[in-house]
Structures are given as structure tokens and as C-alpha cells.
Coordinates of C-alpha atoms in Angstrom, one line a residue:
Chain A
X1 CA 23.7 -1.3 12.6
X2 CA 23.0 -4.5 13.8
X3 CA 20.5 -3.3 16.6
X4 CA 18.5 -1.8 13.5
X5 CA 18.4 -5.2 11.6
X6 CA 17.0 -6.6 15.1
X7 CA 14.8 -4.0 15.5
X8 CA 13.4 -4.1 12.5
X9 CA 13.0 -8.3 12.3
X10 CA 11.2 -7.7 15.9
X11 CA 9.2 -5.3 14.2
X12 CA 8.2 -7.5 11.4
X13 CA 7.5 -10.6 13.8
X14 CA 5.2 -8.4 15.8
X15 CA 3.8 -7.1 12.6
X16 CA 2.8 -11.1 11.0
X17 CA 1.5 -12.4 14.5
X18 CA -1.2 -9.1 14.9
X19 CA -2.2 -9.8 11.3
X20 CA -2.2 -13.5 11.6
X21 CA -6.4 -13.6 12.9
X22 CA -7.1 -11.3 10.3
X23 CA -5.7 -13.3 7.8
X24 CA -7.4 -16.4 9.0
X25 CA -10.3 -14.9 8.7
X26 CA -10.2 -13.4 5.0
X27 CA -8.9 -17.1 3.8
X28 CA -11.8 -18.6 5.7
X29 CA -14.4 -15.9 4.5
X30 CA -13.6 -14.9 1.3
X31 CA -15.2 -16.0 -1.7
X32 CA -14.1 -18.0 -3.9
X33 CA -13.1 -16.6 -7.7
X34 CA -13.6 -18.2 -10.7
X35 CA -11.5 -18.5 -13.9
X36 CA -12.5 -15.5 -15.6
X37 CA -12.3 -13.4 -11.6
X38 CA -8.1 -14.9 -11.8
X39 CA -8.1 -14.0 -15.6
X40 CA -9.5 -9.8 -14.9
X41 CA -6.5 -10.2 -11.8
X42 CA -3.6 -11.8 -13.2
X43 CA -3.7 -9.8 -16.7
X44 CA -4.0 -6.3 -15.3
X45 CA -0.8 -7.6 -12.9
X46 CA 1.1 -8.8 -15.8
X47 CA 1.1 -5.6 -16.5
X48 CA 2.3 -3.8 -14.1
X49 CA 5.5 -6.5 -14.5
X50 CA 5.8 -5.6 -18.0
X51 CA 5.8 -1.3 -16.8
X52 CA 8.1 -2.3 -14.4
X53 CA 11.0 -3.9 -16.7
X54 CA 10.0 -0.4 -18.6
X55 CA 10.6 1.5 -15.7
X56 CA 13.8 -0.3 -15.3
X57 CA 15.2 0.4 -18.7
X58 CA 14.6 3.8 -18.6
X59 CA 17.4 4.0 -15.4
Chain B
X1 CA -45.7 -0.1 -8.1
X2 CA -44.7 1.9 -5.2
X3 CA -42.2 -1.0 -4.0
X4 CA -40.5 -1.2 -6.9
X5 CA -39.9 3.0 -6.5
X6 CA -38.9 2.7 -3.4
X7 CA -36.1 -0.3 -4.3
X8 CA -35.4 2.2 -7.2
X9 CA -35.0 5.1 -4.4
X10 CA -32.6 2.4 -2.1
X11 CA -30.4 1.4 -5.3
X12 CA -30.2 5.3 -6.3
X13 CA -29.4 6.6 -2.4
X14 CA -27.0 3.2 -2.0
X15 CA -25.0 4.2 -5.1
X16 CA -24.8 8.2 -3.9
X17 CA -22.9 6.6 -0.7
X18 CA -20.7 4.4 -2.7
X19 CA -19.9 7.6 -4.6
X20 CA -19.4 9.8 -1.4
X21 CA -17.1 7.4 -0.1
X22 CA -15.2 7.2 -3.3
X23 CA -14.9 11.0 -3.8
X24 CA -14.0 11.7 0.1
X25 CA -11.2 8.9 0.1
X26 CA -9.2 10.5 -3.2
X27 CA -9.6 13.5 -1.6
X28 CA -8.3 12.7 1.9
X29 CA -5.9 10.1 0.0
X30 CA -4.3 13.3 -2.2
X31 CA -3.7 15.8 0.7
X32 CA -2.1 13.2 3.0
X33 CA 0.0 12.2 -0.2
X34 CA 0.9 15.6 -0.3
X35 CA 1.3 15.9 3.4
X36 CA 3.6 13.1 3.6
X37 CA 5.3 14.9 0.6
X38 CA 5.5 18.5 2.7
X39 CA 7.2 15.8 5.9
X40 CA 9.7 14.4 3.6
X41 CA 11.2 17.5 2.3
X42 CA 11.2 18.4 5.7
X43 CA 13.0 15.4 7.0
X44 CA 15.6 15.9 4.0
X45 CA 15.7 19.3 4.8
X46 CA 17.0 18.4 8.6
X47 CA 19.1 15.8 7.3
X48 CA 17.6 13.1 9.8
X49 CA 19.2 9.8 10.3
X50 CA 18.7 5.9 8.8
X51 CA 17.4 5.4 12.0
X52 CA 14.3 8.1 12.1
X53 CA 12.7 5.4 8.8
X54 CA 12.4 2.4 11.5
X55 CA 11.0 4.7 14.1
X56 CA 8.9 6.3 11.6
X57 CA 7.8 3.5 10.3
X58 CA 6.9 1.5 13.1
X59 CA 5.5 4.4 15.0
X60 CA 3.3 5.0 11.7
X61 CA 2.0 1.4 12.3
X62 CA 1.0 0.7 15.2
X63 CA -0.8 4.3 15.5
X64 CA -2.4 2.9 12.0
X65 CA -3.4 -0.6 13.3
X66 CA -4.6 0.1 17.5
X67 CA -5.4 3.8 17.6
X68 CA -6.7 4.0 14.3
X69 CA -9.8 2.0 14.8
X70 CA -10.7 3.4 17.5
X71 CA -11.6 6.8 16.5
X72 CA -12.2 5.9 12.6
X73 CA -15.6 7.0 13.0
X74 CA -15.2 10.5 14.4
X75 CA -12.9 13.6 13.3
X76 CA -10.1 13.0 15.0
X77 CA -9.4 9.7 12.6
X78 CA -9.1 12.6 9.8
X79 CA -6.1 14.2 12.4
X80 CA -4.9 10.3 13.0
X81 CA -4.4 9.7 9.3
X82 CA -2.6 12.6 8.6
X83 CA 0.1 12.3 11.5
X84 CA 0.3 8.5 10.2
X85 CA 0.6 9.3 6.9
X86 CA 3.1 12.7 8.3
X87 CA 5.2 9.8 10.1
X88 CA 5.3 7.9 7.2
X89 CA 6.3 10.5 4.7
X90 CA 9.2 11.8 7.9
X91 CA 10.7 8.1 7.9
X92 CA 11.3 8.9 4.1
X93 CA 13.3 11.9 4.5
X94 CA 17.2 9.7 4.7
X95 CA 16.1 7.1 2.5
X96 CA 15.5 9.6 -0.4
X97 CA 18.7 11.4 0.7
X98 CA 20.4 8.6 0.3
X99 CA 19.6 8.1 -2.9
X100 CA 19.7 11.2 -4.5
X101 CA 23.2 11.0 -3.0
X102 CA 23.9 8.0 -5.8
X103 CA 25.0 8.6 -8.9
X104 CA 21.3 8.9 -10.8
X105 CA 19.4 8.9 -8.0
X106 CA 17.3 12.1 -8.3
X107 CA 16.1 9.9 -12.3
X108 CA 15.9 6.7 -9.8
X109 CA 13.7 8.7 -7.7
X110 CA 12.2 10.2 -10.0
X111 CA 10.7 7.0 -11.7
X112 CA 10.0 5.1 -9.1
X113 CA 7.2 8.5 -7.9
X114 CA 5.9 8.5 -11.4
X115 CA 5.8 4.6 -11.4
X116 CA 3.7 4.0 -8.3
X117 CA 1.3 7.5 -10.0
X118 CA 0.7 5.5 -12.6
X119 CA 0.0 1.9 -11.7
X120 CA -2.2 3.4 -8.5
X121 CA -4.3 5.3 -11.0
X122 CA -3.8 2.6 -13.5
X123 CA -5.6 0.0 -11.4
X124 CA -7.9 1.9 -9.1
X125 CA -9.1 2.8 -13.2
X126 CA -9.3 -0.3 -14.1
X127 CA -11.8 -1.4 -11.1
X128 CA -13.7 1.8 -11.2
X129 CA -14.1 0.8 -15.5
X130 CA -14.8 -3.1 -14.8
X131 CA -16.9 -2.6 -11.6
X132 CA -15.2 -6.1 -10.9
X133 CA -16.2 -7.9 -7.5
X134 CA -12.5 -8.2 -6.4
X135 CA -13.4 -9.6 -3.2
X136 CA -12.6 -13.0 -3.6
X137 CA -8.5 -11.6 -3.5
X138 CA -8.7 -11.0 0.1
X139 CA -7.2 -14.6 1.5
X140 CA -4.8 -14.9 -1.5
X141 CA -3.4 -11.2 -0.6
X142 CA -3.0 -11.5 2.7
X143 CA -1.2 -15.1 3.0
X144 CA 0.8 -14.1 0.2
X145 CA 1.6 -10.9 2.3
X146 CA 2.4 -12.4 5.6
X147 CA 4.6 -14.7 3.3
X148 CA 6.4 -11.6 1.8
X149 CA 6.9 -10.6 5.5
X150 CA 8.1 -14.1 6.7
X151 CA 10.7 -13.9 3.5
X152 CA 11.7 -10.6 4.4
X153 CA 12.6 -11.3 8.1
X154 CA 14.7 -14.2 6.6
X155 CA 16.3 -11.8 4.0
X156 CA 17.1 -9.5 7.5
X157 CA 19.5 -11.6 8.2
X158 CA 20.5 -13.8 4.8
X159 CA 21.6 -9.7 3.4
X160 CA 21.1 -11.6 -0.4
X161 CA 20.3 -9.0 -3.0
X162 CA 18.8 -11.1 -5.2
X163 CA 15.8 -12.3 -2.5
X164 CA 15.8 -8.5 -1.7
X165 CA 14.7 -7.9 -5.3
X166 CA 12.6 -10.8 -5.3
X167 CA 10.5 -9.7 -2.3
X168 CA 10.2 -5.8 -3.8
X169 CA 8.9 -7.5 -7.2
X170 CA 6.4 -9.6 -5.1
X171 CA 5.7 -6.5 -2.6
X172 CA 4.5 -4.5 -5.9
X173 CA 1.9 -7.6 -6.9
X174 CA 0.9 -7.9 -3.7
X175 CA 0.1 -4.2 -3.1
X176 CA -1.5 -4.0 -6.9
X177 CA -3.7 -6.7 -5.3
X178 CA -4.5 -4.8 -2.7
X179 CA -5.4 -1.5 -4.9
X180 CA -7.9 -3.4 -7.5
X181 CA -9.4 -5.6 -3.7
X182 CA -9.4 -2.1 -1.8
X183 CA -10.7 0.1 -4.6
X184 CA -13.8 -2.9 -5.3
X185 CA -14.6 -2.8 -1.5
X186 CA -15.9 1.2 -1.9
X187 CA -17.3 0.8 -5.2
X188 CA -19.7 -2.5 -3.6
X189 CA -19.9 -1.1 -0.2
X190 CA -17.8 -3.3 1.9
X191 CA -15.8 0.0 2.6
X192 CA -17.7 2.4 3.6
X193 CA -15.5 4.7 6.3
X194 CA -13.4 6.6 3.8
X195 CA -10.7 7.1 6.6
X196 CA -9.7 3.4 6.9
X197 CA -10.0 3.1 3.0
X198 CA -7.9 6.2 3.0
X199 CA -5.3 4.3 5.0
X200 CA -5.5 1.2 3.3
X201 CA -4.7 2.7 0.0
X202 CA -2.2 5.2 1.1
X203 CA -0.6 1.8 2.5
X204 CA -0.1 0.4 -1.0
X205 CA 1.0 3.3 -2.5
X206 CA 3.7 3.2 0.0
X207 CA 4.6 0.1 -0.3
X208 CA 5.1 0.4 -3.9
X209 CA 6.9 3.8 -4.1
X210 CA 9.5 2.0 -1.3
X211 CA 9.8 -1.4 -3.5
X212 CA 10.2 0.4 -7.0
X213 CA 12.7 2.8 -5.4
X214 CA 14.1 -0.6 -4.1
X215 CA 14.2 -2.4 -7.0
X216 CA 15.5 1.3 -9.6
X217 CA 18.3 1.5 -7.1
X218 CA 19.2 -1.9 -7.3
X219 CA 19.0 -2.2 -11.2
X220 CA 20.4 1.6 -11.7
X221 CA 23.6 1.0 -9.7
X222 CA 24.2 -2.2 -12.2
X223 CA 26.4 -1.3 -14.3

């Protein structure tokens, strides 16, 4: 199935190229978050990671 | 006084518009998820070959990136959203068939399905309850996603199982961030088009489901 891997890599590469300008625009125009903003993002993400570990335990 | 009243009226009409976008987004999202489930079941019944996944994902992404934005403001946009989500669901069929054939595969699929639902509903409820503005995450999530894509391309050739696990875990974290970001954009009026809002949230759910399937599939067969 080597051709499938090559097509996957090409598709992902194309996706990266297409997304690059939008990413650059978002990086330049995103407002800066305060430390409390980042905490309010990190806390739920840590909870999600703990939840995934719980799911792994359940398998 | 009149100025105050008009400010209040403007504020309440903007809140109403936001609620309408949110309601329409969740309604369309529910319908598209249901439709994806149906096309995935159809693909399993038809015993589609593994390459179906690749073709469907590439087709779905091309339509989402190049066709949908042109029709997002018309009713045709809704049809295109169903086309994309139906295609992605159809592509899931061979993957689900493969996981279902593994020992404990049914359990893995159900856990990934339930886990995705819990993650999406939990994060949406968090963003809706706190009403926090997560727009600061935009650049960070986009750069993180691009780095993950680069790592995924590298791992197609390197084939390192641990890296594959790591990529899936990071995708779950980034997509979770995108759920907060997208929901907050709808709440704060940054996204007023429910067709585009739906496809954004659908993609996060799709990626979380696939990544959870991979993680649970690898860890579940580690005995």
C-alpha cells in the first residue's frame, strides 16, 4: 500500500501549504492572552487528558 | 434616554442573533453527525476497501476548503455541508470495520464514540457557561495544528507507533482547544455564519473521534 502513503503525504503537504497563509494571519492578528486566560485554557485541557487516560484504563 | 434605550435594543438584538447562530449550529451539527453515522453504516455494509477513507477525506477537505466558502451564505451551503459530512462518514466505514474485527474492537469503538461526545459536550458547556473569550488561542492552535501535520507527514514514512500515539494525543488537545475557540467565537459574534460554524465544529469532533479510536485501538491491543 505504498501508493496510499505517498498520496496521504501529498494530501497533508497540500493541506499545510493551503493553511499556511491563514495560520500566519491568525498568528499576527490574535489578541494576546493574559496568564489567567491561559489558565482557563490549560485546566480543561488537563481534564481532557485525564479523561483520555481513564478511557485507556477502561479498554 | 432614547440613546440608552437604543443601546439596550441593539445589545438584545445582537444577543438574539448570537443565540440564533448557536441554535442553528447545534441543530445542523446534530443532523450532520446523524447523517455521517448513516453513511458510515452504509460504507460498512458495502464492505468498502481501506482506500475509501483516503479518497473521502481528501474529497471532503477539498470541498470544505474550496467550495463551501463560496456557498456559505446560501441555502446550497447546507447541502454542501451534508455532502462533506456524508463523505467523511462514508470514509470512516472501512476504519470502523477494521476496528470492529479486532478483539475488544466493539468496546474500543463505543468508548471512542462516547468519549468524543463527553469531550465535545463538556468543552462546549465550559465555553458557554464561562462566556470566556478564547480568541487569543487562534494563532497558537493554528501553529500547533500545522506542526502536528508536519509530524504526521514525517511519521507516514518513519512509521513509529509511539509517535503515532503522541500525534493522536496532541490532536485531541488541539481539537479541544478549537472547540473552545469556535464556541467562543459564536458566543462573541466572531462567527455569524452557522454553516461555517457547523463545519468547523464537525471537523473537531471528527478528528477527536479518529484520534481516540487510534489511541484506544493501540492501547487496547497492548496485552
